[in-house]
Amino acid sequence: MKKLLDEISAVVEKAFEDCGYDSTYGKVTVSNRPDLCEYQCNGAMACAKEAHKAPFVIADEIAAKLSCNDMFAKVESVKPGFLNMDISDKFLSERINLMGKEEKFGLEENNNPKTIVIDYGGPNVAKPLHIGHLRPAIIGESIKRILRYTGNRVYGDIHIGDWGLPIGLLITELRRRKPDLCYFDDNYTGEYPEEAPFTLADLEEMYPFASAYSKEHDDYHQEAMEVTSKMQQGNRAYRALLDHILRLSFADLKINYGNLNVDFDLWLGESNAQPYIPDMIKDLEERKIAEISDGALVVNVAEEGDKREMPPCLIRKSDGAALYATTDIGTIMMRVHDQNPDEIIYVVDKRQELHFTQVFRVVRKAGYVKDDMKLVHIGFGTMNGKDGKPFKTRDGGVMRLSNLLNEVEDEMYNKIVNNHPVDDDEEARRNAKIVGLAALKYGDLSNQATKDYIFDIEKFTSFEGNTGPYLLYSIVRIKSILNKYAAAGKSAEGKVILPSGSKAEKDLMLMLAGFTAMIENAAAEYAPHKVCAYIYELANTFNHFYHETNIMAEEDEMKQASYILLLKLTKEVLETSIDLLGFEAPERM
Ligand code: ARG
């Protein structure tokens, strides 16, 4: 189904053409003066010069032409040459009825679907998820859902950090604690045990210890580097330990991301890209794309017109170790091989911008990606505390994600029970989880991703204002009306949405009609905040309609059924939208 604006534009464009002007002047936009009209067209002004006529003469002609079209309730020409339009109630309600019947509310089919990989995890093994992993997870998950909804083939990849020094540190620490394990016996040739010689809790305790210890003890640090390098070169025992570490970490990550309602299609990591690296390095050397500089292998990526200094991209350090950039280049090669994507999107902290610029330039320079492949870094801003500095725990440490979630849930629980005395505490707890997650995610997503924002638990969990709980509350309100209607033994089945009888009702229909244009735009700009802005306005419009209209007391059954169908559609659009943001609404609140 054509988007509403396109449909109106088509009619106005035709009118321009029929009057002897270029049809392109008929482009219609949503009015920027909603007090005067719903839609406007400024084409008469643009076309005046070419036509050698006064703009209002042209506008008058077009208005006369359109006045007999029953798409419009009003077409006015206003000096110096604006066209102001309102669409007719009948045309609008017919459209809304259609929208309710069509799949995805009439979203036009994507005739250029893309294969897209989104890289939006980036946790590191053996380190618990912390606050820094929150934004990529929330934003990436939503962008993935939006792009999928708009008809693309999308793969979410967690891209776990499983290849660097942290693994070496863990193995070194394990050897110090349990030197007699078969993994540390050079003469051992048997199979390694299936059971890991540690638990996840052990790892989580060992890592910070080893990391701190290595900073104080250089020999320990050297040993960890050696172990890392041996592991990277394929040492059998260390690889077996790596597998244990990965297995335990993955199980834990699945639970933690699950609690955030985030999931990945690809559970791959830095280690999966390693097979591509030796050949890549050889190729870069042979084709002289890379050069040796101070013993290191680098690719010069500076380009004419660079506004700031662009250091060369380090591919291999003088001691032979591969680097973060090397792994990301290898990962791109792996993705080209496995998914052959049209687009790779990285949802990673904006402080890594230089890194991605360098990596993207290297793969383009080397021709590792097709020219029209899009590489996008969506660099998100920092989540700050109320003091405007990066969010910390009360004692100044990095907060675990699970602790943050618990804090939000507790706050939500208090708000829920203060709001309404509960008879079912278990339900209140369950709801606190659902609504708390919405509060957290909406608080994040309603900001443009690139901006920093302040984590304000008080504000995020409020039932009033531009918050997740307010939106859920609106959905729950609709659910309760629909339930009451059904409980009265009524059904709107087979009935239709009638032309609106009030401004509030028409406003609600107009909002609904804008859904498909909004979602296409949010997809094109990778912008979940546009979905947030839309549903906030939709919820406001619905609440206004609800307060102005006595739905349950309406005696005309057709009219009442029409209200119910309109509410049902509003609920479906809101539910679809929050699903695209990655959260859901409870049954009651
Ligand atoms: N593990 C990395 C970190 O902790 C983030 C990875 C982001 N993704 C990427 N493809 N580089 O900083």
Coordinates of C-alpha atoms and ligand atoms in Angstrom, one line a residue:
M1 CA 0.0 0.0 0.0
K2 CA 1.3 3.4 -1.0
K3 CA 2.3 5.7 1.8
L4 CA -0.3 8.3 2.6
L5 CA 1.9 11.3 1.7
D6 CA 2.9 9.6 -1.6
E7 CA -0.8 9.0 -2.4
I8 CA -1.7 12.6 -1.8
S9 CA 1.4 13.8 -3.7
A10 CA 0.4 11.7 -6.7
V11 CA -3.0 13.4 -6.9
V12 CA -1.6 16.9 -6.5
E13 CA 1.2 16.1 -9.0
K14 CA -1.4 15.0 -11.5
A15 CA -3.3 18.2 -11.0
F16 CA -0.1 20.2 -11.8
E17 CA 0.4 18.2 -14.9
D18 CA -3.3 18.6 -16.0
C19 CA -2.9 22.3 -15.6
G20 CA 0.2 22.2 -17.9
Y21 CA 2.9 22.4 -15.3
D22 CA 5.7 20.0 -14.4
S23 CA 4.3 17.3 -12.1
T24 CA 7.2 17.5 -9.7
Y25 CA 5.9 20.7 -8.3
G26 CA 3.1 18.8 -6.8
K27 CA 5.1 17.3 -3.9
V28 CA 3.1 17.4 -0.7
T29 CA 4.4 17.6 2.9
V30 CA 2.9 17.3 6.3
S31 CA 1.8 20.9 7.3
N32 CA 4.2 22.8 9.5
R33 CA 1.2 24.8 10.6
P34 CA -1.2 22.1 11.9
D35 CA -3.5 24.9 13.1
L36 CA -4.1 25.9 9.5
C37 CA -4.2 22.6 7.6
E38 CA -3.0 19.0 7.6
Y39 CA -0.9 19.0 4.4
Q40 CA 0.7 21.6 2.3
C41 CA 2.2 22.0 -1.1
N42 CA 4.5 24.9 -1.9
G43 CA 5.0 24.0 -5.6
A44 CA 3.1 26.9 -7.1
M45 CA 5.8 29.2 -5.7
A46 CA 8.6 27.2 -7.1
C47 CA 6.9 26.9 -10.5
A48 CA 6.0 30.6 -10.9
K49 CA 9.2 31.8 -12.5
E50 CA 9.2 29.1 -15.1
A51 CA 5.5 29.6 -15.9
H52 CA 5.7 33.4 -16.0
K53 CA 2.7 33.6 -13.7
A54 CA 2.0 34.9 -10.2
P55 CA 2.2 32.0 -7.8
F56 CA -1.3 32.5 -6.4
V57 CA -2.7 32.3 -9.9
I58 CA -1.2 28.8 -10.2
A59 CA -2.2 27.9 -6.7
D60 CA -5.8 29.0 -7.5
E61 CA -5.9 26.8 -10.6
I62 CA -4.6 23.7 -8.7
A63 CA -7.0 24.3 -5.8
A64 CA -9.9 24.5 -8.3
K65 CA -8.8 21.3 -10.0
L66 CA -8.5 19.5 -6.6
S67 CA -11.7 20.8 -5.0
C68 CA -13.8 18.2 -6.8
N69 CA -11.5 15.3 -5.6
D70 CA -13.1 13.5 -2.7
M71 CA -9.7 12.8 -1.2
F72 CA -9.9 16.2 0.3
A73 CA -12.2 18.0 2.8
K74 CA -10.5 21.3 2.0
V75 CA -8.1 22.7 -0.6
E76 CA -7.3 26.3 -0.2
S77 CA -4.9 28.6 -2.0
V78 CA -3.4 31.1 0.3
K79 CA -1.3 34.1 -0.8
P80 CA 1.4 34.4 -1.9
G81 CA 0.8 30.9 -3.4
F82 CA 0.5 28.1 -0.8
L83 CA -1.8 25.2 -1.1
N84 CA -3.3 24.2 2.2
M85 CA -5.1 20.8 2.4
D86 CA -7.2 18.7 4.7
I87 CA -8.0 15.2 3.8
S88 CA -11.6 14.0 4.0
D89 CA -12.8 11.9 6.9
K90 CA -14.2 9.3 4.5
F91 CA -10.9 8.9 2.5
L92 CA -9.0 8.7 5.8
S93 CA -11.2 6.1 7.5
E94 CA -11.1 3.9 4.3
R95 CA -7.4 4.0 4.4
I96 CA -7.3 3.1 8.1
N97 CA -9.6 0.2 7.5
L98 CA -7.3 -1.1 4.8
M99 CA -4.2 -0.5 7.0
G100 CA -5.8 -2.8 9.6
K101 CA -6.2 -5.6 7.1
E102 CA -2.9 -5.5 5.4
E103 CA 0.2 -7.2 6.6
K104 CA 2.6 -4.9 8.4
F105 CA -0.1 -2.2 8.3
G106 CA 0.4 -1.8 4.5
L107 CA 4.2 -1.3 4.6
E108 CA 5.3 -1.4 0.9
E109 CA 7.4 -4.4 -0.1
N110 CA 11.1 -3.8 0.0
N111 CA 12.1 -4.3 -3.6
N112 CA 15.8 -3.9 -2.8
P113 CA 16.3 -6.1 0.2
K114 CA 19.8 -6.2 1.6
T115 CA 21.9 -8.7 3.4
I116 CA 23.2 -7.0 6.5
V117 CA 25.5 -8.0 9.4
I118 CA 25.2 -6.0 12.6
D119 CA 28.1 -6.2 15.0
Y120 CA 26.7 -5.1 18.3
G121 CA 27.9 -7.2 21.2
G122 CA 31.6 -7.0 21.8
P123 CA 31.7 -8.5 25.3
N124 CA 35.0 -10.0 26.4
V125 CA 35.1 -13.6 27.7
A126 CA 35.5 -14.2 31.4
K127 CA 34.7 -10.6 32.1
P128 CA 31.1 -10.0 33.3
L129 CA 28.9 -7.8 31.2
H130 CA 29.1 -4.3 32.5
I131 CA 27.5 -1.0 31.9
G132 CA 29.6 -0.4 28.8
H133 CA 27.8 -3.3 27.1
L134 CA 24.4 -1.9 27.6
R135 CA 24.1 0.7 24.8
P136 CA 25.4 -1.5 22.0
A137 CA 23.1 -4.3 23.0
I138 CA 20.0 -2.1 23.3
I139 CA 20.7 0.0 20.2
G140 CA 22.0 -2.8 18.0
E141 CA 19.1 -5.1 18.9
S142 CA 16.6 -2.4 17.9
I143 CA 18.3 -1.5 14.6
K144 CA 18.4 -5.2 13.8
R145 CA 14.7 -5.6 14.4
I146 CA 13.8 -2.4 12.4
L147 CA 16.0 -3.5 9.4
R148 CA 14.5 -7.0 9.5
Y149 CA 10.9 -5.6 9.7
T150 CA 11.5 -3.5 6.6
G151 CA 12.4 -6.5 4.6
N152 CA 16.1 -7.1 4.8
R153 CA 18.1 -10.3 5.6
V154 CA 19.8 -9.4 8.9
Y155 CA 22.4 -11.2 10.9
G156 CA 23.2 -10.0 14.4
D157 CA 26.7 -11.0 15.4
I158 CA 27.9 -10.8 19.0
H159 CA 31.6 -10.6 18.0
I160 CA 32.9 -11.7 21.3
G161 CA 36.4 -10.7 22.4
D162 CA 38.0 -14.1 22.8
W163 CA 41.5 -13.8 21.4
G164 CA 43.6 -11.4 23.4
L165 CA 45.6 -11.1 26.6
P166 CA 42.7 -11.8 29.0
I167 CA 42.8 -15.4 27.9
G168 CA 46.6 -15.5 28.5
L169 CA 46.1 -14.0 31.9
L170 CA 43.5 -16.6 32.9
I171 CA 45.6 -19.5 31.8
T172 CA 48.7 -18.1 33.6
E173 CA 46.7 -17.7 36.7
L174 CA 45.3 -21.2 36.4
R175 CA 48.8 -22.6 36.1
R176 CA 49.9 -20.7 39.2
R177 CA 47.0 -22.2 41.2
K178 CA 46.9 -25.7 39.8
P179 CA 50.3 -26.5 38.2
D180 CA 49.6 -30.2 38.2
L181 CA 46.7 -30.1 35.7
C182 CA 47.4 -32.1 32.6
Y183 CA 47.1 -29.0 30.5
F184 CA 50.5 -27.9 31.9
D185 CA 52.2 -31.2 31.4
D186 CA 54.3 -30.9 28.2
N187 CA 54.5 -34.7 27.9
Y188 CA 50.8 -35.2 28.1
T189 CA 49.5 -36.6 24.8
G190 CA 46.0 -37.9 25.8
E191 CA 42.6 -36.3 25.2
Y192 CA 41.9 -33.4 27.5
P193 CA 39.0 -33.7 29.9
E194 CA 35.5 -32.6 28.9
E195 CA 34.9 -31.0 32.2
A196 CA 36.5 -27.6 32.7
P197 CA 38.9 -27.4 35.7
F198 CA 37.1 -24.2 36.8
T199 CA 33.7 -22.7 37.1
L200 CA 32.5 -19.4 35.7
A201 CA 32.6 -17.9 39.2
D202 CA 36.3 -19.0 39.4
L203 CA 37.0 -17.2 36.1
E204 CA 35.2 -14.1 37.2
E205 CA 37.3 -14.0 40.4
M206 CA 40.6 -15.0 38.6
Y207 CA 40.5 -12.4 35.9
P208 CA 40.5 -9.2 37.9
F209 CA 43.1 -10.8 40.2
A210 CA 45.4 -11.7 37.3
S211 CA 44.9 -8.4 35.6
A212 CA 45.9 -6.5 38.7
Y213 CA 48.7 -8.8 39.6
S214 CA 50.2 -8.6 36.1
K215 CA 50.4 -4.8 36.4
E216 CA 52.6 -5.2 39.5
H217 CA 54.7 -8.1 38.3
D218 CA 56.4 -7.9 35.0
D219 CA 57.5 -11.5 34.8
Y220 CA 53.9 -12.6 35.3
H221 CA 52.8 -10.2 32.5
Q222 CA 55.5 -11.5 30.2
E223 CA 54.4 -15.1 30.9
A224 CA 50.8 -14.2 30.1
M225 CA 51.9 -12.6 26.8
E226 CA 53.8 -15.7 25.9
V227 CA 50.8 -17.9 26.8
T228 CA 48.6 -15.7 24.7
S229 CA 50.9 -15.9 21.8
K230 CA 51.1 -19.7 22.1
M231 CA 47.4 -20.0 22.4
Q232 CA 47.1 -17.9 19.2
Q233 CA 49.5 -20.1 17.4
G234 CA 47.4 -23.1 18.2
N235 CA 48.9 -24.7 21.3
R236 CA 46.8 -27.8 21.9
A237 CA 46.5 -27.5 25.7
Y238 CA 45.8 -23.8 25.7
R239 CA 43.2 -24.2 23.0
A240 CA 41.5 -26.8 25.1
L241 CA 41.4 -24.3 28.0
L242 CA 40.1 -21.6 25.6
D243 CA 37.3 -23.9 24.6
H244 CA 36.3 -24.4 28.3
I245 CA 36.4 -20.7 28.9
L246 CA 34.3 -20.0 25.9
R247 CA 31.7 -22.6 26.7
L248 CA 31.2 -21.3 30.2
S249 CA 31.2 -17.7 29.1
F250 CA 28.7 -18.3 26.3
A251 CA 26.2 -20.0 28.6
D252 CA 26.4 -17.1 30.9
L253 CA 26.2 -14.5 28.2
K254 CA 23.1 -16.1 26.7
I255 CA 21.4 -15.7 30.1
N256 CA 22.5 -12.1 30.5
Y257 CA 21.6 -11.0 27.0
G258 CA 18.4 -13.0 27.3
N259 CA 17.4 -10.9 30.4
L260 CA 17.9 -7.9 28.1
N261 CA 15.7 -9.4 25.4
V262 CA 18.7 -9.4 23.1
D263 CA 19.7 -12.3 21.0
F264 CA 22.2 -13.0 18.3
D265 CA 22.1 -15.1 15.1
L266 CA 25.9 -15.5 15.1
W267 CA 27.8 -16.3 18.2
L268 CA 31.2 -15.7 16.7
G269 CA 34.2 -14.0 18.1
E270 CA 37.6 -12.7 17.3
S271 CA 39.0 -16.2 17.2
N272 CA 36.8 -17.2 14.3
A273 CA 38.5 -14.6 12.1
Q274 CA 42.0 -15.9 12.8
P275 CA 42.1 -18.4 9.9
Y276 CA 41.9 -15.4 7.5
I277 CA 44.7 -13.5 8.9
P278 CA 48.0 -15.2 7.7
D279 CA 47.0 -15.0 4.1
M280 CA 45.7 -11.5 4.5
I281 CA 49.0 -10.3 5.9
K282 CA 50.9 -12.1 3.1
D283 CA 48.7 -10.5 0.5
L284 CA 49.0 -7.0 2.0
E285 CA 52.8 -7.4 2.0
E286 CA 53.1 -8.9 -1.5
R287 CA 50.9 -6.3 -3.1
K288 CA 52.8 -3.6 -1.2
I289 CA 49.6 -2.3 0.3
A290 CA 51.3 -2.6 3.7
E291 CA 54.8 -1.5 4.5
I292 CA 57.3 -2.0 7.4
S293 CA 57.6 1.0 9.6
D294 CA 59.8 0.8 12.8
G295 CA 59.6 -3.0 12.5
A296 CA 55.8 -3.0 12.5
L297 CA 53.6 -3.8 9.5
V298 CA 51.3 -0.8 8.7
V299 CA 48.9 0.3 6.0
N300 CA 49.0 4.0 5.2
V301 CA 45.4 5.1 5.3
A302 CA 45.7 8.9 5.2
E303 CA 43.7 10.4 2.4
E304 CA 43.8 13.8 0.7
G305 CA 41.3 16.1 2.4
D306 CA 41.6 14.5 5.8
K307 CA 40.7 17.2 8.3
R308 CA 42.7 15.6 11.0
E309 CA 45.7 13.5 11.4
M310 CA 45.2 9.9 10.2
P311 CA 47.8 7.6 11.6
P312 CA 48.6 4.4 9.7
C313 CA 46.7 1.3 10.6
L314 CA 48.8 -1.1 12.6
I315 CA 48.5 -4.7 11.2
R316 CA 51.3 -6.5 13.0
K317 CA 53.4 -5.3 15.8
S318 CA 57.2 -5.7 15.8
D319 CA 57.0 -8.7 18.1
G320 CA 54.7 -10.4 15.6
A321 CA 51.4 -10.1 17.5
A322 CA 48.3 -9.4 15.6
L323 CA 46.1 -6.5 16.7
Y324 CA 42.6 -5.3 17.2
A325 CA 42.5 -3.8 13.7
T326 CA 43.9 -7.0 12.2
T327 CA 41.2 -9.0 13.7
D328 CA 38.5 -6.7 12.5
I329 CA 39.9 -6.8 9.0
G330 CA 39.9 -10.6 9.2
T331 CA 36.4 -10.6 10.4
I332 CA 35.2 -8.5 7.4
M333 CA 36.9 -11.1 5.2
M334 CA 35.1 -13.9 7.0
R335 CA 31.8 -12.1 6.7
V336 CA 32.3 -11.5 3.0
H337 CA 33.0 -15.3 2.7
D338 CA 30.1 -16.4 4.9
Q339 CA 27.3 -14.0 4.4
N340 CA 28.5 -11.8 1.5
P341 CA 26.7 -8.8 3.0
D342 CA 25.7 -5.6 1.2
E343 CA 26.3 -3.8 4.5
I344 CA 28.1 -4.3 7.8
I345 CA 26.9 -2.1 10.7
Y346 CA 29.0 -1.7 13.8
V347 CA 27.2 -0.4 16.9
V348 CA 30.3 0.5 19.0
D349 CA 31.2 3.3 21.3
K350 CA 32.0 6.5 19.3
R351 CA 35.4 6.7 21.0
Q352 CA 36.4 3.9 18.6
E353 CA 35.7 6.0 15.5
L354 CA 39.4 6.3 14.4
H355 CA 39.8 2.5 14.6
F356 CA 36.8 1.9 12.3
T357 CA 37.9 4.6 9.9
Q358 CA 41.3 2.9 9.6
V359 CA 39.8 -0.6 9.2
F360 CA 37.3 0.5 6.6
R361 CA 40.0 2.3 4.6
V362 CA 42.3 -0.8 4.7
V363 CA 39.7 -3.2 3.3
R364 CA 38.7 -0.7 0.6
K365 CA 42.3 0.0 -0.3
A366 CA 43.0 -3.7 -0.5
G367 CA 39.8 -4.4 -2.4
Y368 CA 38.6 -7.0 0.2
V369 CA 35.0 -5.7 -0.1
K370 CA 33.0 -4.9 -3.2
D371 CA 32.9 -1.2 -4.0
D372 CA 29.2 -0.7 -3.2
M373 CA 29.4 -2.5 0.1
K374 CA 28.4 -0.2 2.9
L375 CA 30.5 -0.1 6.1
V376 CA 28.8 1.9 8.8
H377 CA 30.0 2.7 12.3
I378 CA 27.2 3.9 14.5
G379 CA 29.2 5.4 17.3
F380 CA 27.1 5.8 20.3
G381 CA 27.6 8.3 23.1
T382 CA 28.3 7.7 26.7
M383 CA 25.7 6.9 29.4
N384 CA 26.5 9.4 32.1
G385 CA 25.4 9.6 35.8
K386 CA 23.5 12.6 37.2
D387 CA 26.9 14.4 37.7
G388 CA 27.4 14.4 33.9
K389 CA 30.3 12.0 34.2
P390 CA 30.4 8.4 32.9
F391 CA 28.1 6.3 35.0
K392 CA 29.7 4.6 38.0
T393 CA 28.7 2.6 41.0
R394 CA 28.4 4.4 44.3
D395 CA 31.9 3.4 45.2
G396 CA 33.2 4.6 41.8
G397 CA 33.6 1.2 40.2
V398 CA 32.3 -0.2 36.9
M399 CA 28.7 -1.4 37.4
R400 CA 27.8 -4.9 36.4
L401 CA 24.9 -5.0 34.0
S402 CA 22.9 -7.5 36.1
N403 CA 23.2 -5.1 39.1
L404 CA 21.9 -2.2 37.1
L405 CA 19.0 -4.3 35.9
N406 CA 18.2 -5.3 39.4
E407 CA 18.3 -1.7 40.6
V408 CA 15.9 -0.6 37.8
E409 CA 13.6 -3.5 38.6
D410 CA 13.5 -2.7 42.3
E411 CA 12.7 1.0 41.6
M412 CA 10.0 -0.1 39.2
Y413 CA 8.5 -2.5 41.7
N414 CA 8.3 0.3 44.3
K415 CA 6.6 2.6 41.8
I416 CA 4.1 -0.1 40.8
V417 CA 3.1 -1.0 44.4
N418 CA 2.9 2.7 45.4
N419 CA 0.7 3.4 42.4
H420 CA -1.8 0.6 43.1
P421 CA -2.0 -1.6 46.2
V422 CA -1.3 -5.1 44.7
D423 CA -3.2 -8.2 45.6
D424 CA -0.7 -10.4 43.7
D425 CA 2.9 -9.7 44.7
E426 CA 4.2 -12.2 42.2
E427 CA 2.5 -10.4 39.4
A428 CA 3.9 -7.1 40.6
R429 CA 7.4 -8.6 40.6
R430 CA 6.9 -10.0 37.1
N431 CA 5.6 -6.7 35.8
A432 CA 8.4 -4.8 37.4
K433 CA 10.8 -6.9 35.3
I434 CA 8.9 -6.2 32.1
V435 CA 8.2 -2.5 32.7
G436 CA 11.7 -2.0 34.2
L437 CA 13.4 -3.2 31.0
A438 CA 11.1 -1.0 29.0
A439 CA 12.1 2.0 31.2
L440 CA 15.8 1.3 30.7
K441 CA 15.6 0.7 27.0
Y442 CA 13.3 3.5 26.2
G443 CA 15.4 5.9 28.3
D444 CA 18.3 5.0 26.1
L445 CA 16.7 4.6 22.7
S446 CA 14.6 7.8 22.9
N447 CA 17.9 9.7 22.6
Q448 CA 19.7 10.0 19.3
A449 CA 22.3 7.2 19.6
T450 CA 25.3 9.4 19.0
K451 CA 24.5 11.7 21.9
D452 CA 25.6 11.2 25.5
Y453 CA 22.7 11.0 27.9
I454 CA 22.1 11.0 31.6
F455 CA 20.9 7.8 33.2
D456 CA 18.2 9.0 35.5
I457 CA 16.4 6.1 37.2
E458 CA 13.8 8.4 38.7
K459 CA 12.8 9.8 35.4
F460 CA 13.0 6.6 33.4
T461 CA 10.7 4.7 35.7
S462 CA 8.1 7.4 35.9
F463 CA 4.6 6.7 34.6
E464 CA 4.4 10.3 33.3
G465 CA 6.2 12.0 30.5
N466 CA 8.2 10.6 27.7
T467 CA 9.0 7.3 29.3
G468 CA 8.8 3.6 28.7
P469 CA 6.3 3.1 31.5
Y470 CA 4.0 5.8 30.2
L471 CA 3.8 4.0 26.8
L472 CA 3.2 0.6 28.4
Y473 CA 0.5 2.2 30.5
S474 CA -1.2 3.5 27.4
I475 CA -1.1 0.0 25.8
V476 CA -2.5 -1.5 29.0
R477 CA -5.2 1.0 29.1
I478 CA -6.3 0.0 25.6
K479 CA -6.1 -3.7 26.5
S480 CA -8.4 -3.0 29.5
I481 CA -11.0 -1.2 27.3
L482 CA -11.0 -4.0 24.8
N483 CA -11.4 -6.6 27.6
K484 CA -14.3 -4.6 29.1
Y485 CA -16.0 -4.5 25.7
A486 CA -15.5 -8.2 25.2
A487 CA -16.7 -8.9 28.8
A488 CA -19.9 -7.1 28.0
G489 CA -20.5 -9.8 25.4
K490 CA -19.9 -7.5 22.4
S491 CA -17.8 -8.0 19.3
A492 CA -16.6 -5.6 16.6
E493 CA -16.1 -8.5 14.2
G494 CA -17.2 -7.6 10.7
K495 CA -17.7 -4.0 11.5
V496 CA -15.6 -1.1 10.2
I497 CA -13.9 2.1 11.3
L498 CA -16.3 4.9 10.4
P499 CA -15.3 8.4 9.3
S500 CA -14.1 10.3 12.3
G501 CA -16.6 12.4 14.2
S502 CA -14.2 14.6 16.1
K503 CA -10.9 16.3 15.7
A504 CA -9.3 14.1 18.4
E505 CA -10.4 11.0 16.5
K506 CA -9.2 12.3 13.2
D507 CA -5.8 13.2 14.8
L508 CA -5.5 9.6 16.0
M509 CA -6.2 8.3 12.5
L510 CA -3.7 10.6 10.9
M511 CA -1.1 9.5 13.4
L512 CA -1.8 5.9 12.6
A513 CA -1.6 6.6 8.9
G514 CA 1.9 7.9 9.3
F515 CA 3.3 4.6 10.7
T516 CA 4.7 3.1 7.5
A517 CA 6.5 6.3 6.4
M518 CA 8.0 6.6 9.9
I519 CA 9.3 3.1 10.0
E520 CA 10.9 3.4 6.5
N521 CA 12.6 6.5 7.6
A522 CA 13.8 5.0 10.9
A523 CA 15.3 2.1 8.9
A524 CA 17.0 4.3 6.4
E525 CA 18.6 6.4 9.1
Y526 CA 19.2 3.5 11.6
A527 CA 17.3 5.6 14.0
P528 CA 15.3 3.9 16.8
H529 CA 14.8 7.3 18.4
K530 CA 12.4 8.1 15.5
V531 CA 10.2 5.1 16.5
C532 CA 10.3 6.4 20.1
A533 CA 9.2 9.9 19.1
Y534 CA 6.4 8.5 16.9
I535 CA 5.0 6.2 19.6
Y536 CA 5.2 8.9 22.2
E537 CA 3.1 11.2 20.0
L538 CA 0.8 8.3 19.1
A539 CA 0.2 7.5 22.8
N540 CA -0.5 11.2 23.5
T541 CA -2.9 11.4 20.6
F542 CA -4.7 8.2 21.8
N543 CA -4.9 9.5 25.4
H544 CA -6.4 12.7 24.2
F545 CA -9.0 10.8 22.2
Y546 CA -9.7 8.6 25.1
H547 CA -10.4 11.5 27.4
E548 CA -12.6 13.3 24.9
T549 CA -14.6 10.2 24.0
N550 CA -16.9 8.2 26.1
I551 CA -16.3 4.9 24.4
M552 CA -18.0 2.5 26.8
A553 CA -21.1 4.6 27.2
E554 CA -21.6 5.0 23.4
E555 CA -25.1 3.8 22.5
D556 CA -24.7 3.6 18.8
E557 CA -23.3 0.1 18.3
M558 CA -21.7 0.8 15.0
K559 CA -20.0 3.8 16.4
Q560 CA -18.8 2.0 19.5
A561 CA -17.5 -0.9 17.4
S562 CA -15.7 1.7 15.2
Y563 CA -14.0 3.1 18.3
I564 CA -13.0 -0.3 19.4
L565 CA -11.5 -1.2 16.1
L566 CA -9.6 2.1 16.1
L567 CA -8.2 1.3 19.5
K568 CA -7.3 -2.2 18.5
L569 CA -5.3 -0.8 15.6
T570 CA -3.6 1.7 17.8
K571 CA -2.7 -1.1 20.2
E572 CA -1.3 -3.2 17.4
V573 CA 0.8 -0.3 16.0
L574 CA 2.1 0.5 19.5
E575 CA 2.9 -3.2 20.2
T576 CA 4.7 -3.7 16.9
S577 CA 6.7 -0.5 17.6
I578 CA 7.8 -1.5 21.1
D579 CA 8.7 -4.9 19.8
L580 CA 11.0 -3.1 17.3
L581 CA 12.5 -1.3 20.2
G582 CA 13.0 -4.6 22.0
F583 CA 10.5 -4.6 24.8
E584 CA 7.0 -5.6 25.5
A585 CA 3.9 -4.7 27.5
P586 CA 2.4 -6.6 30.4
E587 CA -1.3 -7.6 30.5
R588 CA -2.2 -5.3 33.4
M589 CA -0.3 -2.7 35.4
Ligands
ARG1 N1 35.5 -6.2 22.5 C1 35.6 -4.8 22.1 C2 35.8 -4.0 23.3 O1 35.6 -4.4 24.4 C3 34.4 -4.3 21.3 C4 34.2 -5.0 20.0 C5 33.5 -4.1 19.0 N2 33.3 -4.7 17.7 C6 34.3 -4.8 16.8 N3 34.0 -5.4 15.7 N4 35.4 -4.2 17.0 O2 36.2 -2.8 23.2

